[in-house]
CSV table of C-alpha atoms in Angstrom, one decimal:
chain,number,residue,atom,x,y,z
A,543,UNK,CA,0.0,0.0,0.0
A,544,UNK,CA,1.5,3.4,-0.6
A,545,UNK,CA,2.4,6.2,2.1
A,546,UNK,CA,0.3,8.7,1.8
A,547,UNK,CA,1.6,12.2,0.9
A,548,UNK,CA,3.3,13.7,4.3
A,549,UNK,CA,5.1,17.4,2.5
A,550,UNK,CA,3.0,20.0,3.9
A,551,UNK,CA,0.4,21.4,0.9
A,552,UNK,CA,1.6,24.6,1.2
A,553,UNK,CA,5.4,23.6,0.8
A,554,UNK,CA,5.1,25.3,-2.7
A,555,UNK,CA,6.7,22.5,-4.7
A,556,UNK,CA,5.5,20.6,-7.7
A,557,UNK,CA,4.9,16.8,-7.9
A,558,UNK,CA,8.2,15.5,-8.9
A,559,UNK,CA,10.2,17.4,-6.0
A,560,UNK,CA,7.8,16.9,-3.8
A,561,UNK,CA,7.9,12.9,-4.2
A,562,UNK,CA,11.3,13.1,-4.2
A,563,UNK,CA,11.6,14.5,-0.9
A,564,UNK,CA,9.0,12.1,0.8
A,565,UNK,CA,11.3,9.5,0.0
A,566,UNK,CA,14.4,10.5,0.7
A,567,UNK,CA,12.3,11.4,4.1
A,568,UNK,CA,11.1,8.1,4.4
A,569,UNK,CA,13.9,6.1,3.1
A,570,UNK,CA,16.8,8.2,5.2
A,571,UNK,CA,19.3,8.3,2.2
A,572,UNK,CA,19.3,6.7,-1.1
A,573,UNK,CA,21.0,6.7,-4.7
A,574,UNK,CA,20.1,8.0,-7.6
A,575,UNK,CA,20.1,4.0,-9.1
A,576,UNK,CA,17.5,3.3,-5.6
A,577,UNK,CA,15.1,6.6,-5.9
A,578,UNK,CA,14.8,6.3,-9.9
A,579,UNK,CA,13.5,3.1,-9.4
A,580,UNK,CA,10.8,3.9,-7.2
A,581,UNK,CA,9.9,6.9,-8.5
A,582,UNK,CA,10.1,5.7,-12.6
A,583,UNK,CA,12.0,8.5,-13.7
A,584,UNK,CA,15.7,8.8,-15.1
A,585,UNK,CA,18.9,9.5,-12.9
A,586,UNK,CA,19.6,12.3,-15.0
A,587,UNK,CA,16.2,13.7,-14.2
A,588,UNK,CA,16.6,13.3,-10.7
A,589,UNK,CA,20.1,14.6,-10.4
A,590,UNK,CA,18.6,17.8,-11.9
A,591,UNK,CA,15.9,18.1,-8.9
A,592,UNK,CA,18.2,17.1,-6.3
A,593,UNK,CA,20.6,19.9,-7.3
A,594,UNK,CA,18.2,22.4,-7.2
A,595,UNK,CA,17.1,21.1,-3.9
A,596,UNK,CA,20.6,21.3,-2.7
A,597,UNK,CA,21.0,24.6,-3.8
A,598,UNK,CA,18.0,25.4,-1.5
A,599,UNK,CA,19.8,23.7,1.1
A,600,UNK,CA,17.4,21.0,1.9
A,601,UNK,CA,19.1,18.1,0.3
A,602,UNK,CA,22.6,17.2,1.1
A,603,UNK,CA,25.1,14.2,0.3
A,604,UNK,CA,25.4,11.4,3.6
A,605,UNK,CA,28.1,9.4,2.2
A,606,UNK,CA,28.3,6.7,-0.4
A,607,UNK,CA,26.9,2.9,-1.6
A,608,UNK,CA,28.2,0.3,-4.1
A,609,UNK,CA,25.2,-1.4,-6.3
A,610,UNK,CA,27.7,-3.9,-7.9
A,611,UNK,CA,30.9,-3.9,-9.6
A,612,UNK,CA,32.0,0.0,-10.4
A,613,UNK,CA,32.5,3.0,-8.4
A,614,UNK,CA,30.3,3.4,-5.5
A,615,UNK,CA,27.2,6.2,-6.0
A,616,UNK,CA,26.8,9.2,-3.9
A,617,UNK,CA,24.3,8.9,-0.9
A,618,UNK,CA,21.4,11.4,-0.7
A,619,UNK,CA,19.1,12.8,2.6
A,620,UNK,CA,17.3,15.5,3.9
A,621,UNK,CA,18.7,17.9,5.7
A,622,UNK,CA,17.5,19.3,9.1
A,623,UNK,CA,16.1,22.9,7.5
A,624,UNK,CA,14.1,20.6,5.2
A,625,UNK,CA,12.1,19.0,8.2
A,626,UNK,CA,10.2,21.9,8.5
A,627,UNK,CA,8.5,21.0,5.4
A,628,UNK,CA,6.7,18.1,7.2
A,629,UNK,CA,4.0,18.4,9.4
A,630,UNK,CA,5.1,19.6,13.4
A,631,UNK,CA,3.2,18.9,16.7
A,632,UNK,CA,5.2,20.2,18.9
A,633,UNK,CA,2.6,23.5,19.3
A,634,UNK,CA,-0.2,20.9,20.0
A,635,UNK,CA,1.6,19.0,22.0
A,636,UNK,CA,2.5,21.7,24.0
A,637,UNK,CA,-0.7,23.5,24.5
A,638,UNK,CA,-1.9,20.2,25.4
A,639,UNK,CA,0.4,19.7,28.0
A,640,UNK,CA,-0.3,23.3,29.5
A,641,UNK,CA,-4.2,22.8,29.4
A,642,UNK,CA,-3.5,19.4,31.2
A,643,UNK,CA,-1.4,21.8,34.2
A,644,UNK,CA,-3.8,23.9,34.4
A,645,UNK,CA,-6.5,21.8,35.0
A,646,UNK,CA,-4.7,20.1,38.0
A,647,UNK,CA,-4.3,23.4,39.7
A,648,UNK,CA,-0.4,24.0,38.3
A,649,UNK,CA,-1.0,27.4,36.7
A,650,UNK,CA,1.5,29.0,38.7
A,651,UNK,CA,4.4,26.3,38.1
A,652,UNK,CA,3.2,26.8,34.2
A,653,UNK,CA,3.4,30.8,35.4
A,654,UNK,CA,7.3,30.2,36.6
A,655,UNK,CA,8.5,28.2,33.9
A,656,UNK,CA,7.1,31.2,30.9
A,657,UNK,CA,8.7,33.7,33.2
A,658,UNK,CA,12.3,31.4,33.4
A,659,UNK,CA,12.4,30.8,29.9
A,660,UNK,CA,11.8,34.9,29.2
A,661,UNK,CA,14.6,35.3,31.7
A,662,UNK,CA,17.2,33.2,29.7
A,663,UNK,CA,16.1,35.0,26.5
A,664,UNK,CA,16.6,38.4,27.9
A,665,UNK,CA,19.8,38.4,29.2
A,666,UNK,CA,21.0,37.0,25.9
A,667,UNK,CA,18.9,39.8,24.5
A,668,UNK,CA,20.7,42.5,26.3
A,669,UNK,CA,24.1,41.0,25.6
A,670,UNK,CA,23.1,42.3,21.2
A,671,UNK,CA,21.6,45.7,22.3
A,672,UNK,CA,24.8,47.0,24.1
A,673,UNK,CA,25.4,50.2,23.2
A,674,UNK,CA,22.2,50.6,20.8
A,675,UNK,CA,19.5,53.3,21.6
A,676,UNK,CA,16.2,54.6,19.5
A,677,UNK,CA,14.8,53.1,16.8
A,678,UNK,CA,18.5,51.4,16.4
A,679,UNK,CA,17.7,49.3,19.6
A,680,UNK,CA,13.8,48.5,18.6
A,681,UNK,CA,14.8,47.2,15.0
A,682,UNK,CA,17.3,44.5,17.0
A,683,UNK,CA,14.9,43.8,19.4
A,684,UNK,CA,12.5,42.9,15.8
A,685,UNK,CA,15.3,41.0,14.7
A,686,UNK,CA,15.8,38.7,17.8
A,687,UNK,CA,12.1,38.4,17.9
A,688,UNK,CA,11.7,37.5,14.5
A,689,UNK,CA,14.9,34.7,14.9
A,690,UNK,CA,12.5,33.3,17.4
A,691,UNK,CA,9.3,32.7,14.7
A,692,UNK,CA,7.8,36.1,15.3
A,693,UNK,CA,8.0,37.3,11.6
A,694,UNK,CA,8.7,41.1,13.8
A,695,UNK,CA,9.3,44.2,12.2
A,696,UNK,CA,9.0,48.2,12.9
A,697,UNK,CA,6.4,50.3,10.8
A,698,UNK,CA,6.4,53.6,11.6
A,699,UNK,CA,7.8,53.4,15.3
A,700,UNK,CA,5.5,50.6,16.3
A,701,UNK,CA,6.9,47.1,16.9
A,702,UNK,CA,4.6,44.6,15.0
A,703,UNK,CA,4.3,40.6,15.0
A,704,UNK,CA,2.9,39.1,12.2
A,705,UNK,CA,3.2,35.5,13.4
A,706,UNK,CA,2.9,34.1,17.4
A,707,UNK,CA,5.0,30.7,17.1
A,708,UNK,CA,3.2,29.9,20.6
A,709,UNK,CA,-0.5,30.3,19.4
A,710,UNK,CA,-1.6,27.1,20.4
A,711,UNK,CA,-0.5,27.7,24.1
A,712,UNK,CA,-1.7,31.0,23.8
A,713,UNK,CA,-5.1,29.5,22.8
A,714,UNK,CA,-5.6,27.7,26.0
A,715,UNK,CA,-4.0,30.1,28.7
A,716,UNK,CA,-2.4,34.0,27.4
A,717,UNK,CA,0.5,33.5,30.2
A,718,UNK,CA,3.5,33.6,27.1
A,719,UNK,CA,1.7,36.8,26.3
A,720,UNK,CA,2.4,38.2,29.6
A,721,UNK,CA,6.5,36.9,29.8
A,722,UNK,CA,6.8,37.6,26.3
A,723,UNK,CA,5.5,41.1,26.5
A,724,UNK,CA,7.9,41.3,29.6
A,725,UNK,CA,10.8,40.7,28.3
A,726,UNK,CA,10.3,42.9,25.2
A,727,UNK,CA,9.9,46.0,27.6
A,728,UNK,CA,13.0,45.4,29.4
A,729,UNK,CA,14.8,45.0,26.4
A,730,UNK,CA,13.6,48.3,25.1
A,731,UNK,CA,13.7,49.6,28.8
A,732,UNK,CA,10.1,50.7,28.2
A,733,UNK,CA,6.6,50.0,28.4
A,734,UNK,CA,4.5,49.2,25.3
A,735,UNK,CA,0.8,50.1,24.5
A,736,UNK,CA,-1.3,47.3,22.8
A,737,UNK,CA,-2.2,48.5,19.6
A,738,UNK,CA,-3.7,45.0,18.0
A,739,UNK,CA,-3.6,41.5,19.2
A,740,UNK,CA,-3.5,38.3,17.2
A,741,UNK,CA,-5.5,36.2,20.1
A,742,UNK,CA,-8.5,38.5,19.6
A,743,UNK,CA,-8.6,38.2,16.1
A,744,UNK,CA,-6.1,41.5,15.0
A,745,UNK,CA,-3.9,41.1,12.0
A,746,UNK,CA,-1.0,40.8,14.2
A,747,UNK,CA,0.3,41.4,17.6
A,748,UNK,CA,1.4,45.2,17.4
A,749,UNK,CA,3.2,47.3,20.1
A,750,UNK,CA,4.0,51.2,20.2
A,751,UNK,CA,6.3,52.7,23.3
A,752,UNK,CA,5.4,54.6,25.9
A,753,UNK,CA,7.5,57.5,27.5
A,754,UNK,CA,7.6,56.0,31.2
A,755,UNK,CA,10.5,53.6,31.5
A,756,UNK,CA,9.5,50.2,32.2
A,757,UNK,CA,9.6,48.8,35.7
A,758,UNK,CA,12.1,46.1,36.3
């Protein structure tokens, strides 16, 4: 029986590439001689695709095999960036595992570890915005946010998030949103105004500054 399709729809690649990967995914490496088998199609076709996907970075050699006498044929896998082209769980998963805390009364051990992990971030945080002040300081404090999934960037002075990597913890308890907003502020060294809000339904989660320093 065959294995269903498992590249994400969206992964914006077309039929051949996008078998080509799912085996190399599910076969860990192959040849050329191995994957043109299963797949029906010519080596020279293949090496074509698996260039291009190299030059993207998602297909790499892993070594080599001997199919008889003759030199031995390169090795082919996926590489770690392109596992992001399969399904994740890890949100769901996760938001799971906070709903499940919560409802045996450990919201404030949940509270303490969003608050730790902000912690850690923020002194690394501080360590890049030494010496930076203004807008020079917000647009690194985007660029760390957006290293972390955030898709962040400043319009016109105010700090907006186009993407919350945590939305499906967010959707069963807005504690992140109260770390994460945290630590942005003592980054900046200021408090922040709500301006939209992704939870409620707003294009994205945007931010402008406020003149009062924030408290910390």
């Amino acid at each position: 029986m065959p294995v269903p399709a498992a590249l994400l729809p969206d992964a914006g690649f077309g039929p051949t590439r996008r078998r080509l990967l799912e085996t190399l995914k599910r076969r860990g490496t192959v040849t050329l001689h191995e994957v043109s088998a299963e797949l029906g199609l010519s080596r020279e076709t293949l090496r074509e695709h698996v260039q291009a996907l190299a030059a993207e970075g998602l297909v790499a050699r892993a070594g080599t095999r001997r199919h008889g006498p003759g030199r031995p044929e390169v090795l082919y896998g996926v590489t770690p960036r392109a596992d992001a082209l399969f399904p994740q769980r890890e949100s769901q998963v996760l938001a799971d595992l906070a709903a499940q805390l919560l409802a045996r009364g450990h919201g404030e051990e949940l509270k303490r570890f969003f608050a730790q992990r902000a912690a850690r971030r923020l002194r690394a945080g501080r360590a890049r915005l030494s010496g930076l002040r203004g807008r020079r300081r917000l647009e690194e404090v985007a660029r760390i946010l957006s290293e972390e999934g955030y898709m962040a960037e400043v319009v016109d002075g105010t700090l907006r998030l186009a993407h919350c990597p945590l939305m499906g913890v967010v959707a069963v308890t807005r504690l992140p949103c109260r770390a994460e907003l945290g630590m942005v502020e003592a980054l900046l060294g200021r408090r922040l105004r709500r301006i939209d809000y992704l939870p409620e339904g707003g294009s994205s989660c945007s931010y402008r500054t406020r003149r009062a320093p924030a408290r910390r």
